[in-house]
Short mmCIF file of C-alpha atoms in Angstrom, two decimals:
data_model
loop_
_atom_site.label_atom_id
_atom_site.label_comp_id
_atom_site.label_asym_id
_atom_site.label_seq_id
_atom_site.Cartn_x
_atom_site.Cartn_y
_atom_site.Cartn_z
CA UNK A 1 88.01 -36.78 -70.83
CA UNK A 2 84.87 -35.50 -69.24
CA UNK A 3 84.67 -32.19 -70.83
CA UNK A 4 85.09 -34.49 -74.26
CA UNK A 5 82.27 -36.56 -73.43
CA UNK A 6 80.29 -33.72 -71.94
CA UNK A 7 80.85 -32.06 -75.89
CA UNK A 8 80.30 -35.51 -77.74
CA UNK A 9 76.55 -35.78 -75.83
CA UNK A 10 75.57 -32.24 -76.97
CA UNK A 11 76.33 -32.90 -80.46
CA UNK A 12 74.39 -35.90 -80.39
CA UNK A 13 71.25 -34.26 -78.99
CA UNK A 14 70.39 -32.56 -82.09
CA UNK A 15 70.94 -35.33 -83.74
CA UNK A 16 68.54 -37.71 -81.50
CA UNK A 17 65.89 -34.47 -81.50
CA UNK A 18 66.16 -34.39 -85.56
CA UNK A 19 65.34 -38.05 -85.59
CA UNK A 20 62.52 -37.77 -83.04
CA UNK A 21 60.96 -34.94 -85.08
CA UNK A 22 61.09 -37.17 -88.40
CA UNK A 23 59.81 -40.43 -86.47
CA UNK A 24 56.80 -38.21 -85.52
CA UNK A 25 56.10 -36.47 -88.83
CA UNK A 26 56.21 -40.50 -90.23
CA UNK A 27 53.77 -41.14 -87.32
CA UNK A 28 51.56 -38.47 -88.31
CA UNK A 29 51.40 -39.42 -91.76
CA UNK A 30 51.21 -43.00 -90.90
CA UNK A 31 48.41 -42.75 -88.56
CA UNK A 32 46.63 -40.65 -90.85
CA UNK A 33 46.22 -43.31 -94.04
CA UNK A 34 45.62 -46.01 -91.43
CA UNK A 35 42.36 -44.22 -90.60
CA UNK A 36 41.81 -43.42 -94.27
CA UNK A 37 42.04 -47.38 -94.87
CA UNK A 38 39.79 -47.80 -91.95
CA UNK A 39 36.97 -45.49 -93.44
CA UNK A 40 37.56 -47.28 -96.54
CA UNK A 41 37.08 -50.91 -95.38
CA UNK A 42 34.24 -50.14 -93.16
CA UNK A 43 32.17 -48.57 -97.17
CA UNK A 44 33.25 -51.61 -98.28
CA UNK A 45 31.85 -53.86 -95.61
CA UNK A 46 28.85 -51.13 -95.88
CA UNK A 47 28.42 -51.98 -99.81
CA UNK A 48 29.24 -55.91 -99.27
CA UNK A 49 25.99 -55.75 -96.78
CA UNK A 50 23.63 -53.32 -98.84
CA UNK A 51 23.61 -55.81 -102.14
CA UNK A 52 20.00 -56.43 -102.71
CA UNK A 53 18.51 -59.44 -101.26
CA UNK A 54 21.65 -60.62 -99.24
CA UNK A 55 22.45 -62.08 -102.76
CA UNK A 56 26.61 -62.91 -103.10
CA UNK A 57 28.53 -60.24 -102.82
CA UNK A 58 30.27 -59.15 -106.42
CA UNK A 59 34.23 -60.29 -106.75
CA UNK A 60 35.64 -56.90 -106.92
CA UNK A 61 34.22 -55.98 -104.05
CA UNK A 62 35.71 -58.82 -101.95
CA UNK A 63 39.15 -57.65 -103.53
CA UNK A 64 38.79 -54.40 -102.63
CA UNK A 65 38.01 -55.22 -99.23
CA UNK A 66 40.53 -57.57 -98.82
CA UNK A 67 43.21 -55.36 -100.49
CA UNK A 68 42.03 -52.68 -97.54
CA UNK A 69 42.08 -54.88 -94.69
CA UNK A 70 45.94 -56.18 -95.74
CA UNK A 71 46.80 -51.82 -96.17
CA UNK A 72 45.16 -51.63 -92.21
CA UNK A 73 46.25 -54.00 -90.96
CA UNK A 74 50.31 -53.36 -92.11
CA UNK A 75 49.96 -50.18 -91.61
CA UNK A 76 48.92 -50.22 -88.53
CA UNK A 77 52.04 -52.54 -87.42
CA UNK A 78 54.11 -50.01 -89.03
CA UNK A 79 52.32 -47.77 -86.96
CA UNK A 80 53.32 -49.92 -83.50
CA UNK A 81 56.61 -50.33 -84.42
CA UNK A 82 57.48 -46.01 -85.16
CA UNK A 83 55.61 -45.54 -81.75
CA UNK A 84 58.07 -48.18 -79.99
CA UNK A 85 61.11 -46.27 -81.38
CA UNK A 86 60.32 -42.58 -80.62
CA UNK A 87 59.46 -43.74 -76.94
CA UNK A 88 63.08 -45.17 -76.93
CA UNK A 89 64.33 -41.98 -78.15
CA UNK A 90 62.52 -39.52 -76.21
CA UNK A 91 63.80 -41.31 -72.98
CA UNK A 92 67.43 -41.32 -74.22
CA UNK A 93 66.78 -37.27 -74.58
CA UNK A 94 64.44 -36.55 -71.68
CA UNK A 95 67.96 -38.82 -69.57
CA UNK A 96 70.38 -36.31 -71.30
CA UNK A 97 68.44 -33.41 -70.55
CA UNK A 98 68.30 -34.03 -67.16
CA UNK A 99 71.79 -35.92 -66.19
CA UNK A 100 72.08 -37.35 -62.76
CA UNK A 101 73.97 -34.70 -60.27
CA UNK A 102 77.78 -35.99 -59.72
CA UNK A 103 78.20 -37.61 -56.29
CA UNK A 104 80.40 -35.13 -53.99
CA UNK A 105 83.72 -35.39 -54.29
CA UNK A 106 84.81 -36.86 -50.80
CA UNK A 107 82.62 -39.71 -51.96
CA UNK A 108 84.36 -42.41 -53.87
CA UNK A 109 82.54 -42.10 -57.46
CA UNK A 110 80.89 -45.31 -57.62
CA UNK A 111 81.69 -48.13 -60.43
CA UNK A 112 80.82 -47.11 -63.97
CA UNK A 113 77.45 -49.00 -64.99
CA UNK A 114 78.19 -51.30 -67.82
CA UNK A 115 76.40 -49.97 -70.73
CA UNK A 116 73.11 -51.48 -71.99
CA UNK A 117 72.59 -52.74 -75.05
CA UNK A 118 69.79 -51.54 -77.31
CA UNK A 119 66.33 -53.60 -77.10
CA UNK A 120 65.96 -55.93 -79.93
CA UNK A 121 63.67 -54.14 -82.76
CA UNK A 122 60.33 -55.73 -82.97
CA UNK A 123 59.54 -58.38 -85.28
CA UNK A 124 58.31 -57.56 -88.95
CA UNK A 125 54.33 -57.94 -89.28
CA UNK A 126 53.56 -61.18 -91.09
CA UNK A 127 52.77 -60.97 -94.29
CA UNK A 128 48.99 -60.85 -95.32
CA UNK A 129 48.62 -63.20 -98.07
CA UNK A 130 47.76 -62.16 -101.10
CA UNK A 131 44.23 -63.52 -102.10
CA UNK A 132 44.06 -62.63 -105.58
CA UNK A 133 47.23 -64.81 -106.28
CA UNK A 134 45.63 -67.42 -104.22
CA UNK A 135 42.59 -67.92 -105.87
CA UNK A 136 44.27 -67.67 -109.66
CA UNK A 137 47.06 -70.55 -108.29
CA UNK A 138 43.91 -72.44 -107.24
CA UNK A 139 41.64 -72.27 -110.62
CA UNK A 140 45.52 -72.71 -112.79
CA UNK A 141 45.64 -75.74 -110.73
CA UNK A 142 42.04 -77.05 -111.55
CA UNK A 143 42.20 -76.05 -115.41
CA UNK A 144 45.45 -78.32 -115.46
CA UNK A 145 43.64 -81.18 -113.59
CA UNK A 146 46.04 -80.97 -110.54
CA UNK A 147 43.07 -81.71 -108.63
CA UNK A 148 44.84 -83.33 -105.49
CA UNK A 149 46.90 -80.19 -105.41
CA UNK A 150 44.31 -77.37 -105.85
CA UNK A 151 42.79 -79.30 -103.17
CA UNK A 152 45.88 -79.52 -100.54
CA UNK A 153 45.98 -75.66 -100.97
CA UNK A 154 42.43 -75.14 -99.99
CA UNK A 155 43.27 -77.49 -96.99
CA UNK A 156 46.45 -74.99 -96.22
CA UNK A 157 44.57 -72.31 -97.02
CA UNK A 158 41.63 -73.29 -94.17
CA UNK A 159 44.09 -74.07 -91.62
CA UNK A 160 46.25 -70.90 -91.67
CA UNK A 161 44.23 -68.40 -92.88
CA UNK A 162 42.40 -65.99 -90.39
CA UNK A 163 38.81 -66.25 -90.72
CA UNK A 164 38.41 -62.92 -92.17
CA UNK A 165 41.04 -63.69 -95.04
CA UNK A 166 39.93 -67.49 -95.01
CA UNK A 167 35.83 -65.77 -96.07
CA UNK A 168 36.90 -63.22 -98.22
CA UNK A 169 38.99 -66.17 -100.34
CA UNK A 170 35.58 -68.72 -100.31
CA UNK A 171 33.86 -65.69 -102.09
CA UNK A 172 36.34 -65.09 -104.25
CA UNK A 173 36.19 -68.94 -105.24
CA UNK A 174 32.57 -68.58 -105.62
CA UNK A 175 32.77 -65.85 -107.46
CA UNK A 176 35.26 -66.88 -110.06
CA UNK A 177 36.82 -70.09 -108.62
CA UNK A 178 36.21 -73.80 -109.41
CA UNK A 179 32.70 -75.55 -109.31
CA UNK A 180 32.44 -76.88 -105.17
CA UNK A 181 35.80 -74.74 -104.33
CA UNK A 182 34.14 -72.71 -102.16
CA UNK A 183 31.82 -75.43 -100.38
CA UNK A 184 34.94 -77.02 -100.03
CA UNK A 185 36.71 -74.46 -98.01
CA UNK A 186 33.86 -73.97 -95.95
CA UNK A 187 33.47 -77.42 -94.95
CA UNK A 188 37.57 -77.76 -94.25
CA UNK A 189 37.36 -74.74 -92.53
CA UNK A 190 34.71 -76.63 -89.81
CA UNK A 191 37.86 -78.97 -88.74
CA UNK A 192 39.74 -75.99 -87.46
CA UNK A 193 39.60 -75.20 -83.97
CA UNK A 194 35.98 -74.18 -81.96
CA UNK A 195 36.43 -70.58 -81.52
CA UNK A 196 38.27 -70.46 -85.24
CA UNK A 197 35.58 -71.77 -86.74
CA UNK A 198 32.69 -70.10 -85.70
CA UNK A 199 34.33 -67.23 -86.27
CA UNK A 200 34.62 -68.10 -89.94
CA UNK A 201 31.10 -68.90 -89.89
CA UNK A 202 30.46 -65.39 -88.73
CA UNK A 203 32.99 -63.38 -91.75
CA UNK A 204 30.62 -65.77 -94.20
CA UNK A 205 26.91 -64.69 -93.29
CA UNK A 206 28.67 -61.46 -93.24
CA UNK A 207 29.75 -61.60 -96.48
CA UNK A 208 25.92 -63.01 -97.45
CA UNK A 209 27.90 -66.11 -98.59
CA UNK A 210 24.83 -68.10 -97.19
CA UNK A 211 25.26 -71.36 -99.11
CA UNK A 212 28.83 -71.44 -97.97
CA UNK A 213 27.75 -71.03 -94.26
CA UNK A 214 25.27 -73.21 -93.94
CA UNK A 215 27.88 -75.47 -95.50
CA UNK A 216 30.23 -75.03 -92.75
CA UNK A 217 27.38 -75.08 -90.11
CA UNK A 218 26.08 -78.63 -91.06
CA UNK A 219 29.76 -80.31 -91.05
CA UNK A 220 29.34 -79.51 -87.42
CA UNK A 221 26.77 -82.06 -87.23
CA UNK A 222 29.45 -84.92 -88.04
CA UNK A 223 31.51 -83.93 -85.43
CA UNK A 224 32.03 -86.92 -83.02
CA UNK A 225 29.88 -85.85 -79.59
CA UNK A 226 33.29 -85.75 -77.41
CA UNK A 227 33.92 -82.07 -79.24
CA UNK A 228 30.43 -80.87 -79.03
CA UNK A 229 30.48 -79.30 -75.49
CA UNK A 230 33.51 -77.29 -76.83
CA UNK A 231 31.85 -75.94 -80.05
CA UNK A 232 28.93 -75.22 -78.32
CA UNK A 233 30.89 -73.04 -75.83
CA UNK A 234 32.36 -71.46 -78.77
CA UNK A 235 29.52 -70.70 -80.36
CA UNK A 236 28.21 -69.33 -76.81
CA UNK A 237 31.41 -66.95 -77.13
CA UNK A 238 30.66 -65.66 -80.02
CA UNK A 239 27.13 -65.00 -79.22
CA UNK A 240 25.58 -67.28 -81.89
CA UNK A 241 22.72 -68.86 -79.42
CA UNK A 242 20.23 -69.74 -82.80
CA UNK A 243 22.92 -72.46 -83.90
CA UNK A 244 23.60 -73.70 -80.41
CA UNK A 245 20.24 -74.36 -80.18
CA UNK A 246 20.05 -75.79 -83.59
CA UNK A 247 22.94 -78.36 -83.55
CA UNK A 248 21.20 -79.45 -80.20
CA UNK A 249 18.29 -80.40 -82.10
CA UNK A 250 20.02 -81.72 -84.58
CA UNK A 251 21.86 -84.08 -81.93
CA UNK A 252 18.16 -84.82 -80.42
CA UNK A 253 17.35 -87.17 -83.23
CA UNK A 254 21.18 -88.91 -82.94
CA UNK A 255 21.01 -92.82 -82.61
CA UNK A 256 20.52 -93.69 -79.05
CA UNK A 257 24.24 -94.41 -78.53
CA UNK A 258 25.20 -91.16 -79.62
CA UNK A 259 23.22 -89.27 -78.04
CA UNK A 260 24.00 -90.66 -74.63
CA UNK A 261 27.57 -90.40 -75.44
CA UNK A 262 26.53 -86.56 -76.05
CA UNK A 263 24.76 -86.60 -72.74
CA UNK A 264 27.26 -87.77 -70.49
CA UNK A 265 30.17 -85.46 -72.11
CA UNK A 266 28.01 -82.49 -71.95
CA UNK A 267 27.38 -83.49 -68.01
CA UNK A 268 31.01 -84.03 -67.43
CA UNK A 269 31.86 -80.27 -68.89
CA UNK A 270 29.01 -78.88 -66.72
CA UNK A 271 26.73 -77.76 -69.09
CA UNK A 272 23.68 -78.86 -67.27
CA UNK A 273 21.08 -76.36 -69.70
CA UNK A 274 22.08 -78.35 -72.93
CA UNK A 275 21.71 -81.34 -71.30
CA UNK A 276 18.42 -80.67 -70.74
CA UNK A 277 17.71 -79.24 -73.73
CA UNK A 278 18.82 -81.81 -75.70
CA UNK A 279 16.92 -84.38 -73.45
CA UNK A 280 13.80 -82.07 -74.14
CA UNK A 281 15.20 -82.55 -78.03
CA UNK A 282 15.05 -86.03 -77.41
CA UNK A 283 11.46 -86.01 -75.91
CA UNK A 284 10.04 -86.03 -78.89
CA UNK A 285 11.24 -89.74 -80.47
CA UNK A 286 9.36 -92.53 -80.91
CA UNK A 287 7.89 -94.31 -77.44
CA UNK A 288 9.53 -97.49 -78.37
CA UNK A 289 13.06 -95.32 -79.16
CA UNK A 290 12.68 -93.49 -75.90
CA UNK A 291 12.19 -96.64 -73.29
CA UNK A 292 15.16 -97.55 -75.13
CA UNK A 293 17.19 -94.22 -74.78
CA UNK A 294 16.59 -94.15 -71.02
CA UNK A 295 17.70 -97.71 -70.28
CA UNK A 296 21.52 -96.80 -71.74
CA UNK A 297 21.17 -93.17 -70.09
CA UNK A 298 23.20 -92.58 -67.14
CA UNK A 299 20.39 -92.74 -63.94
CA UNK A 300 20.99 -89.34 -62.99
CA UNK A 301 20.20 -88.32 -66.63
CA UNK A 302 17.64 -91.08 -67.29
CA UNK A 303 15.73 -89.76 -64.41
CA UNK A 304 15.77 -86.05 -66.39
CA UNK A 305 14.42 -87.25 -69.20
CA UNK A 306 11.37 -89.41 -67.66
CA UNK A 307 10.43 -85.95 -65.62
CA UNK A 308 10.64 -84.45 -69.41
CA UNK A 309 8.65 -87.05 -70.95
CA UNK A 310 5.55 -86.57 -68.28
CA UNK A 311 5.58 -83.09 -68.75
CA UNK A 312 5.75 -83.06 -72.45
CA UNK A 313 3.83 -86.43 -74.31
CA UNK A 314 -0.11 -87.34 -73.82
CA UNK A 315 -1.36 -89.74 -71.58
CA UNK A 316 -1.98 -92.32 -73.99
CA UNK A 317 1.66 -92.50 -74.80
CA UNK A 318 2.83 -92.35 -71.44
CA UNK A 319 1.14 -95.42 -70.19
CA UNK A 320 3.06 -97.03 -73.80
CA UNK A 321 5.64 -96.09 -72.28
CA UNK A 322 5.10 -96.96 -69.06
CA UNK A 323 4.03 -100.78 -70.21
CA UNK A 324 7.98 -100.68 -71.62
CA UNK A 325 9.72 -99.56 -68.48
CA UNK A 326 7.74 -102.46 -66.46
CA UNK A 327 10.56 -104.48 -67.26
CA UNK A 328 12.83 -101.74 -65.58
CA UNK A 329 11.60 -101.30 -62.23
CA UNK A 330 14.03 -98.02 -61.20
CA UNK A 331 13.04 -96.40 -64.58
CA UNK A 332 9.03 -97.20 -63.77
CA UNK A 333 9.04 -95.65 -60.53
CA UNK A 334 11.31 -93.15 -61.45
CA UNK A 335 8.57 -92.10 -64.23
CA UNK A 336 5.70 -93.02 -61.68
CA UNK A 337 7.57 -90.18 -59.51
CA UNK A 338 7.40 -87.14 -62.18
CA UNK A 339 3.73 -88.04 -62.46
CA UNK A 340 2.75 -88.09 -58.93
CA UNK A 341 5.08 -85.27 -58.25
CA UNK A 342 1.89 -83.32 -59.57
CA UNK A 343 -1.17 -85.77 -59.28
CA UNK A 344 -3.74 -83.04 -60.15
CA UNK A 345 -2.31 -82.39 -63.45
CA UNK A 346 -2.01 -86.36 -64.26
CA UNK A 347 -4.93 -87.48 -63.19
CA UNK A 348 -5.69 -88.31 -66.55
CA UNK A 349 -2.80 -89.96 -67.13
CA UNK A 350 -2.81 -91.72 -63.73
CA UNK A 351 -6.27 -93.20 -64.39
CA UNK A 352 -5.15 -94.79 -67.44
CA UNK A 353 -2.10 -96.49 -65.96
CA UNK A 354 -4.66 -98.14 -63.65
CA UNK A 355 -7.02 -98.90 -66.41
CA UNK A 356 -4.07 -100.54 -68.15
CA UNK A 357 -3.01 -102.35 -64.98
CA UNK A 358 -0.21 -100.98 -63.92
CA UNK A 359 0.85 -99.50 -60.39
CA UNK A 360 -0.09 -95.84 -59.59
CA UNK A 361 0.97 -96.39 -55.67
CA UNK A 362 4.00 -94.42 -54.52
CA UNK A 363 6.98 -96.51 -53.92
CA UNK A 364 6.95 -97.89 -50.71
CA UNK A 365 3.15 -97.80 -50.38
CA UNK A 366 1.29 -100.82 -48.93
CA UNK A 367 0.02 -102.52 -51.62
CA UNK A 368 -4.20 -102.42 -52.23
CA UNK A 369 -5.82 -106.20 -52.03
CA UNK A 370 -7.44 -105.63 -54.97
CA UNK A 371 -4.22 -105.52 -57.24
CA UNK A 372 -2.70 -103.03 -58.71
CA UNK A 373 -3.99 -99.50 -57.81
#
């Protein structure tokens, strides 16, 4: 029975070393157009970038590019999954090659391992979808008035695609889709998650879809302020600092409540930089708005943006100011404090608090007999 089994393995090593040489001639060949779809999506992205004037990029190049990017990307699974099998078969040889040396005979041969069963063969790559199809289904669905429709598969569309696929479909709706189909997507796309998101922002000023960008970029603005810290950590990820700073200053001018809503969440994720930036943001409102603002602020964060305010706004405003914190006695001396903190450079401003009657003494100070000094 050995000598039988001994026989069966070395007919089946030709076999196995037949197979192995056709998995790596496949390989070879495989690898080899996956590098010529490579070359041929990076032209693409090369001629998508050189059009004149960032203008929008022409349709046929977004379905070429798209068409390359599907070929990559499957082959390149294809690629994974022929690299997974000839490892598996090169072990089964390199273990037949090299058997293990019988025990000696006065040994009792040990128990026969049970045999092991194959590994599972990896899953299938999903498949890409197939733009083109999507974006005739969507402008069938518009010509027939299925408007509701058209615009559930935009929603689907936003929410599943990745953000490459889900930009190279808003230019093909600009291109040749529906009046507002693209805007739409772009805005939908906003209500995925952070980091999905801005990455579709990204694919569209890529793509010089600018109209469809800035799109997206403003729906941030209506997001509620309990999922700014997040997108702004996103966007932080993805090394897009400009709009960070921009939806801060966008938030700046936010009714008071919102804006300390935005505040405190942005304290509680410990981002203390956009706190103070949007504070400094802030800085800039109205003196009536701002005596306001730092009554509902936190004191921690009302005390920030008082030592903002008296390094940033003139003397005459700050004793306006000052006259509408008298009411507040913490929030006076708090502001009192960020102006004597450097009395040299507020003497100005100091002087006209006194003019105007109000207390320039440190807290704690005996008071003058005179009044108010």
């Amino acid at each position: 029975m050995r000598m039988r089994s001994t026989e069966e393995s070395a007919g089946q090593q030709p076999e196995c070393e037949q197979r192995a040489a056709e998995l790596r001639a496949e390989l070879d060949e495989l690898l080899s157009a996956s590098r010529y779809a490579g070359q041929r999506e990076r032209r693409l992205n090369e001629a998508i970038r050189a059009a004149p004037g960032r203008q929008r990029p022409d349709g046929d190049l977004l379905r070429q590019l798209a068409q390359a990017r599907t070929l990559r990307e499957g082959l390149g699974a294809r690629c994974l999954q022929l690299s997974d099998q000839l490892q598996e078969l090169e072990n089964r040889l390199r273990q037949r090659r090299h058997p293990q040396q019988p025990p000696h005979p006065q040994q009792p041969l040990p128990a026969e391992p049970q045999p092991r069963q194959a590994p599972p063969p990896p899953p299938p790559p999903p498949a890409r979808p197939d733009l083109g199809a999507l974006t005739e289904r969507i402008i069938g669905l518009h010509r027939r008035g299925a408007f509701p429709e058209a615009e559930e598969l935009l929603n689907q569309a936003a929410a599943r695609l990745a953000p490459t696929d889900a930009a190279l479909l808003v230019g093909m709706l600009s291109q040749r889709g529906p009046t507002g189909a693209s805007l739409h997507l772009a805005r939908t796309a906003a209500g995925g998650t952070p980091d999905h998101a801005v990455a579709v922002l990204a694919e569209l000023r890529e793509l010089g879809l600018a109209e469809e960008a800035a799109e997206l970029f403003h729906t941030f603005w209506t997001h509620p302020a309990s999922a700014v810290p997040t997108l702004l950590a996103a966007l932080e990820r993805a090394g897009q600092h400009a709009d960070r700073a921009t939806l801060l200053w966008e938030w700046g001018s936010a009714p008071a409540p919102e804006l300390t809503s935005l505040a405190a969440c942005l304290q509680q994720h410990g981002r203390p930089a956009d706190v103070r930036t949007l504070l400094r943001q802030a800085a800039g409102r109205p003196t009536a708005d701002l005596a306001g603002l730092a009554t509902e602020l936190p004191p921690a964060l009302a005390t920030l943006l008082l030592h903002e305010l008296a390094g940033l706004r003139p003397p005459a405003e700050l004793v306006r100011l000052a006259t509408a914190l008298e009411a507040h006695p913490d929030l006076y001396r708090q502001l009192l404090d960020a102006l004597l903190a450097d009395g040299s450079r507020h003497r100005t401003t100091l002087a006209a608090l006194r003019s105007a009657g109000l207390s320039t003494a440190p807290p704690g100070a005996p008071r003058s007999r005179w009044g108010r000094r």
